[in-house]
Coordinates of N, CA, C and O in Angstrom, one line a residue:
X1 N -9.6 2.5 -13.3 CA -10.1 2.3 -14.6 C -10.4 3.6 -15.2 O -11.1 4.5 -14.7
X2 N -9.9 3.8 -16.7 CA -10.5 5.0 -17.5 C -11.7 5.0 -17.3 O -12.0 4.2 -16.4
X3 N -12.8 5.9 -17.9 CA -14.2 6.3 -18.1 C -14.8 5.3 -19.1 O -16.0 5.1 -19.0
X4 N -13.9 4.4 -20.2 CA -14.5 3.7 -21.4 C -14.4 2.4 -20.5 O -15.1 1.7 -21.3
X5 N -14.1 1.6 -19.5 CA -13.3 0.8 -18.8 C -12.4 0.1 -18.9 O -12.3 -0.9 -18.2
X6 N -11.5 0.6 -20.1 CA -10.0 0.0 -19.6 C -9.2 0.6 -18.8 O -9.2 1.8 -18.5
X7 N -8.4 -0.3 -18.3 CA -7.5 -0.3 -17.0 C -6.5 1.2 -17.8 O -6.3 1.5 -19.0
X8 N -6.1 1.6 -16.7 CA -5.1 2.7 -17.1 C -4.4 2.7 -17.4 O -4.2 1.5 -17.1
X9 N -3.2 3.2 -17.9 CA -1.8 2.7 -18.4 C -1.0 3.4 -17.7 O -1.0 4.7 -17.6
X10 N 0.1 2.4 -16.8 CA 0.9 2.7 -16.2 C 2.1 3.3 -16.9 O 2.9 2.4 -17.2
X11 N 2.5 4.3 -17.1 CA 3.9 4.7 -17.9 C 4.4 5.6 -17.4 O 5.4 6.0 -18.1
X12 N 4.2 6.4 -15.8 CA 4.8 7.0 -15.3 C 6.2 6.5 -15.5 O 6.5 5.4 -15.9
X13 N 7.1 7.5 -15.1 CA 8.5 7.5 -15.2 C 9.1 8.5 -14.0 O 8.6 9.4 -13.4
X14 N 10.2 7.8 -13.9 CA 11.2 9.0 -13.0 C 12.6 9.6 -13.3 O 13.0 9.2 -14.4
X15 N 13.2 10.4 -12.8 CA 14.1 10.7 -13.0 C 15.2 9.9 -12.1 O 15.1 10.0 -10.9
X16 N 16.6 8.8 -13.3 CA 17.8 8.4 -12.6 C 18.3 9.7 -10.7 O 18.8 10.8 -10.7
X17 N 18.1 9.1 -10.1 CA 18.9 9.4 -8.5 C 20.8 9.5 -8.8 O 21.6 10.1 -8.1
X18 N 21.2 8.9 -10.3 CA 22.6 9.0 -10.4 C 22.9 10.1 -11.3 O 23.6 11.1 -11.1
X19 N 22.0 9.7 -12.7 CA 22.9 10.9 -13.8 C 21.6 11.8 -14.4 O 21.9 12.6 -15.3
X20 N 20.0 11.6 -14.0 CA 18.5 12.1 -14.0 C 18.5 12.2 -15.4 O 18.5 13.3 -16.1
X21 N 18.5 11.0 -15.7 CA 18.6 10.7 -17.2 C 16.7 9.7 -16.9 O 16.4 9.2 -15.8
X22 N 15.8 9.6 -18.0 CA 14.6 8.7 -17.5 C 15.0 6.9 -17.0 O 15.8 6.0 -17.4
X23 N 14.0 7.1 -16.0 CA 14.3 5.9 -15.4 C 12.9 5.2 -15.8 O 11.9 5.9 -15.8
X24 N 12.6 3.5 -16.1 CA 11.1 3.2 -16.3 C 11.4 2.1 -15.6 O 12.5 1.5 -15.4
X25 N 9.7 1.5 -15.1 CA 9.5 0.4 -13.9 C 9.9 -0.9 -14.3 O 9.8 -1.2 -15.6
X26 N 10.2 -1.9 -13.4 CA 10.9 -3.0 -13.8 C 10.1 -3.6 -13.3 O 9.8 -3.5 -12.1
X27 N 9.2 -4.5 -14.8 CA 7.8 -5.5 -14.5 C 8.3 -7.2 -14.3 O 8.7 -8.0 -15.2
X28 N 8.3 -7.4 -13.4 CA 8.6 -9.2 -13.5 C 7.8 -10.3 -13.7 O 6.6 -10.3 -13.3
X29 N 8.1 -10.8 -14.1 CA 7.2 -12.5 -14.9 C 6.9 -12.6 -16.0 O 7.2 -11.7 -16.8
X30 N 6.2 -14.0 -16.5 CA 6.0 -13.9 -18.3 C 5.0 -12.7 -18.3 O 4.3 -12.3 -17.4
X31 N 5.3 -12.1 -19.7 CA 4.1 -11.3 -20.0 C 3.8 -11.5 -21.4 O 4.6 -11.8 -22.3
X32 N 2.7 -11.2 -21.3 CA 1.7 -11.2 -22.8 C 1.9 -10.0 -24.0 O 2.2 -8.9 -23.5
X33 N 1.9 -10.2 -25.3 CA 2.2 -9.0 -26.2 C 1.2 -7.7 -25.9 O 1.5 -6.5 -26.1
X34 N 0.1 -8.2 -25.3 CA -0.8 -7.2 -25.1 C -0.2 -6.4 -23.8 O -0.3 -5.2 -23.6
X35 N 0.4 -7.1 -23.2 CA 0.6 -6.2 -21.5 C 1.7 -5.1 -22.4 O 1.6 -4.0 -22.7
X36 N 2.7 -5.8 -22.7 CA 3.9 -5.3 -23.4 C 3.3 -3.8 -24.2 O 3.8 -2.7 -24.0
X37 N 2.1 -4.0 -25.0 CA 1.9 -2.6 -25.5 C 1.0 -1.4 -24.2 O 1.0 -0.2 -24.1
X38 N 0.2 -2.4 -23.5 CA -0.7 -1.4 -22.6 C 0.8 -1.0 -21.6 O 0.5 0.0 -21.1
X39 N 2.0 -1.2 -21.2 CA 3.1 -0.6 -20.8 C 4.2 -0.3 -21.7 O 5.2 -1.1 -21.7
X40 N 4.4 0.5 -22.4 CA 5.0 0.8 -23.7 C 6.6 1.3 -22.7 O 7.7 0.8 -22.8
X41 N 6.0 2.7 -21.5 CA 7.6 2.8 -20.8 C 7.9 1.7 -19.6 O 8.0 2.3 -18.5
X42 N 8.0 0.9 -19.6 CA 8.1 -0.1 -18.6 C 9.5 -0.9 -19.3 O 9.8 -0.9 -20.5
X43 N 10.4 -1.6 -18.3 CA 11.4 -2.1 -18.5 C 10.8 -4.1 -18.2 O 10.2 -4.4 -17.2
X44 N 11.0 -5.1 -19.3 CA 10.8 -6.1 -18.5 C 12.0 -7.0 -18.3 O 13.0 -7.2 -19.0
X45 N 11.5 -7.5 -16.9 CA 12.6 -8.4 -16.8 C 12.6 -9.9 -16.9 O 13.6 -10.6 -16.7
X46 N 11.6 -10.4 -17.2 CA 11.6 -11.6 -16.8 C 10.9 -12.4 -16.1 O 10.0 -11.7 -15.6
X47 N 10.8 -14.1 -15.5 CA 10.7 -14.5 -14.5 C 11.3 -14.7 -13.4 O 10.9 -15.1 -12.3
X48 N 12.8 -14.4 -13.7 CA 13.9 -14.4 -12.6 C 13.6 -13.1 -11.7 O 13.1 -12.1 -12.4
X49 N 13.7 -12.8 -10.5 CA 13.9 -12.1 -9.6 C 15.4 -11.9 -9.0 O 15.5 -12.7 -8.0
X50 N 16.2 -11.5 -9.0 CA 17.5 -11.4 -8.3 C 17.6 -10.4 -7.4 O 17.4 -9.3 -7.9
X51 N 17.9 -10.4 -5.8 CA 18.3 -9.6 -5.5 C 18.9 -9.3 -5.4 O 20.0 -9.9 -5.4
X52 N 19.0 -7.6 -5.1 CA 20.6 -6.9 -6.1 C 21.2 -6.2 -4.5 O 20.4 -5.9 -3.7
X53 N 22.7 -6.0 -4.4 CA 22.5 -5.2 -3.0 C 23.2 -4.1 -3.8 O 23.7 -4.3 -4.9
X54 N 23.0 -2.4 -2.7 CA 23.2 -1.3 -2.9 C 23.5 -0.8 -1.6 O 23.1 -1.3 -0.6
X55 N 24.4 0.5 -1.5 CA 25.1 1.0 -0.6 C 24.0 2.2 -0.7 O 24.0 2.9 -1.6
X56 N 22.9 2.3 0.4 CA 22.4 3.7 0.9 C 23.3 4.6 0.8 O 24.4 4.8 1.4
X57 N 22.4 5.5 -0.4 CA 23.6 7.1 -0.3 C 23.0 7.7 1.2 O 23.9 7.6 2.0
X58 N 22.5 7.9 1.5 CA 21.8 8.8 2.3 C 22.6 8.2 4.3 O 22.7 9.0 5.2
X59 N 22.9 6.8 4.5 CA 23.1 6.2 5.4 C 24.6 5.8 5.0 O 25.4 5.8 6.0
X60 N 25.0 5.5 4.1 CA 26.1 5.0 4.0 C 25.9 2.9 4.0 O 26.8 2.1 3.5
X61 N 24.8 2.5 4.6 CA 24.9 1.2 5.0 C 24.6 0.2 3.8 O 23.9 0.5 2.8
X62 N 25.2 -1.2 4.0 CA 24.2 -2.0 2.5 C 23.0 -2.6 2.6 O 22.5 -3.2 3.6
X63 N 22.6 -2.5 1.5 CA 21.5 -2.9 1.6 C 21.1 -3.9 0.5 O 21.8 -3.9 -0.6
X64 N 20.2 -4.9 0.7 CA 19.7 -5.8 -0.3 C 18.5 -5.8 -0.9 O 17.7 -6.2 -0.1
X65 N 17.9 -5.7 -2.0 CA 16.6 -5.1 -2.5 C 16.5 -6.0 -4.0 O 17.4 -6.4 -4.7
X66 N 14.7 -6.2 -4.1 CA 14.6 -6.1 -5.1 C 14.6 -5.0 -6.1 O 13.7 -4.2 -5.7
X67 N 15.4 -4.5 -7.5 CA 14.9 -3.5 -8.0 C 13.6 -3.1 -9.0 O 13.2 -3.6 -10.0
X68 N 13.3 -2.4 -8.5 CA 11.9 -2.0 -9.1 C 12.0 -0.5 -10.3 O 11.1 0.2 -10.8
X69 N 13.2 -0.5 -10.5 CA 13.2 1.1 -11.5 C 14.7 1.1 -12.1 O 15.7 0.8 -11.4
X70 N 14.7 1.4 -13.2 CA 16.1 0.8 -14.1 C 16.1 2.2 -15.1 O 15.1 2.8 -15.6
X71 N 17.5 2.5 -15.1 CA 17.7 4.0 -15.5 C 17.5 3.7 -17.5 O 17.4 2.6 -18.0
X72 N 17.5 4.6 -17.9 CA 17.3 4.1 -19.2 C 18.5 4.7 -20.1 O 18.7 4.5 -21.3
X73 N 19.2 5.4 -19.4 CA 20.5 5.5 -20.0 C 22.1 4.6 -20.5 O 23.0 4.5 -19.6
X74 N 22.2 4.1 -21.7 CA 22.9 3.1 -21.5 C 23.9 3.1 -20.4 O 24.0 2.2 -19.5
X75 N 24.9 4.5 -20.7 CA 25.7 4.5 -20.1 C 25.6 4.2 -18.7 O 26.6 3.7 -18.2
X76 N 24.8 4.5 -17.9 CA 24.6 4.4 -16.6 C 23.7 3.1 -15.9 O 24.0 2.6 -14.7
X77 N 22.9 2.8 -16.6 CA 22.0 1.5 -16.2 C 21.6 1.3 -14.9 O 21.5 0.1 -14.5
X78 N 21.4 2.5 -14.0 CA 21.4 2.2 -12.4 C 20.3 1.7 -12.4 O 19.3 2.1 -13.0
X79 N 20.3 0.7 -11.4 CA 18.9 -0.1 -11.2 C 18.3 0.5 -9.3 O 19.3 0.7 -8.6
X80 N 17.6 0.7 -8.9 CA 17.2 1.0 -7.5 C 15.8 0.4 -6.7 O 15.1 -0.2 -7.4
X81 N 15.5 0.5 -5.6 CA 14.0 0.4 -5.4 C 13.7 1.4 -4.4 O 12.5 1.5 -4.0

């Protein structure tokens, strides 16, 4: 919690793992107009959950994941967790 006591605002961001273009977090379930503005860089998805599979760069093996971070570049749109 800030010093005034509202909750802090999550808007960190990362840098895409494919083309390091900004990547922002992928929030799931209904959300409220208010959540929507206290996460301004947040990506939402929805109530659906799908899991997505991906080939580990690092291992080579597949893998199945929820993703939790969605690149914000059209052209690339890589999703990861």
């Amino acid at each position: 919690m800030a010093e005034n006591g509202n909750p802090k605002r999550k808007t960190a961001t990362r840098r895409c793992p494919v083309c390091g273009h900004e990547a922002w977090r992928i929030i799931y379930g209904m959300v409220m107009p208010d959540t929507v503005e206290q996460y301004p860089k947040a990506e939402f998805a929805g109530c659906v959950m799908m899991h997505e599979q991906r080939i580990y760069p690092a291992t080579g093996q597949v893998e199945w994941g929820l993703p939790k971070w969605a690149c914000q570049d059209d052209e690339c749109r890589h999703r990861w967790w």
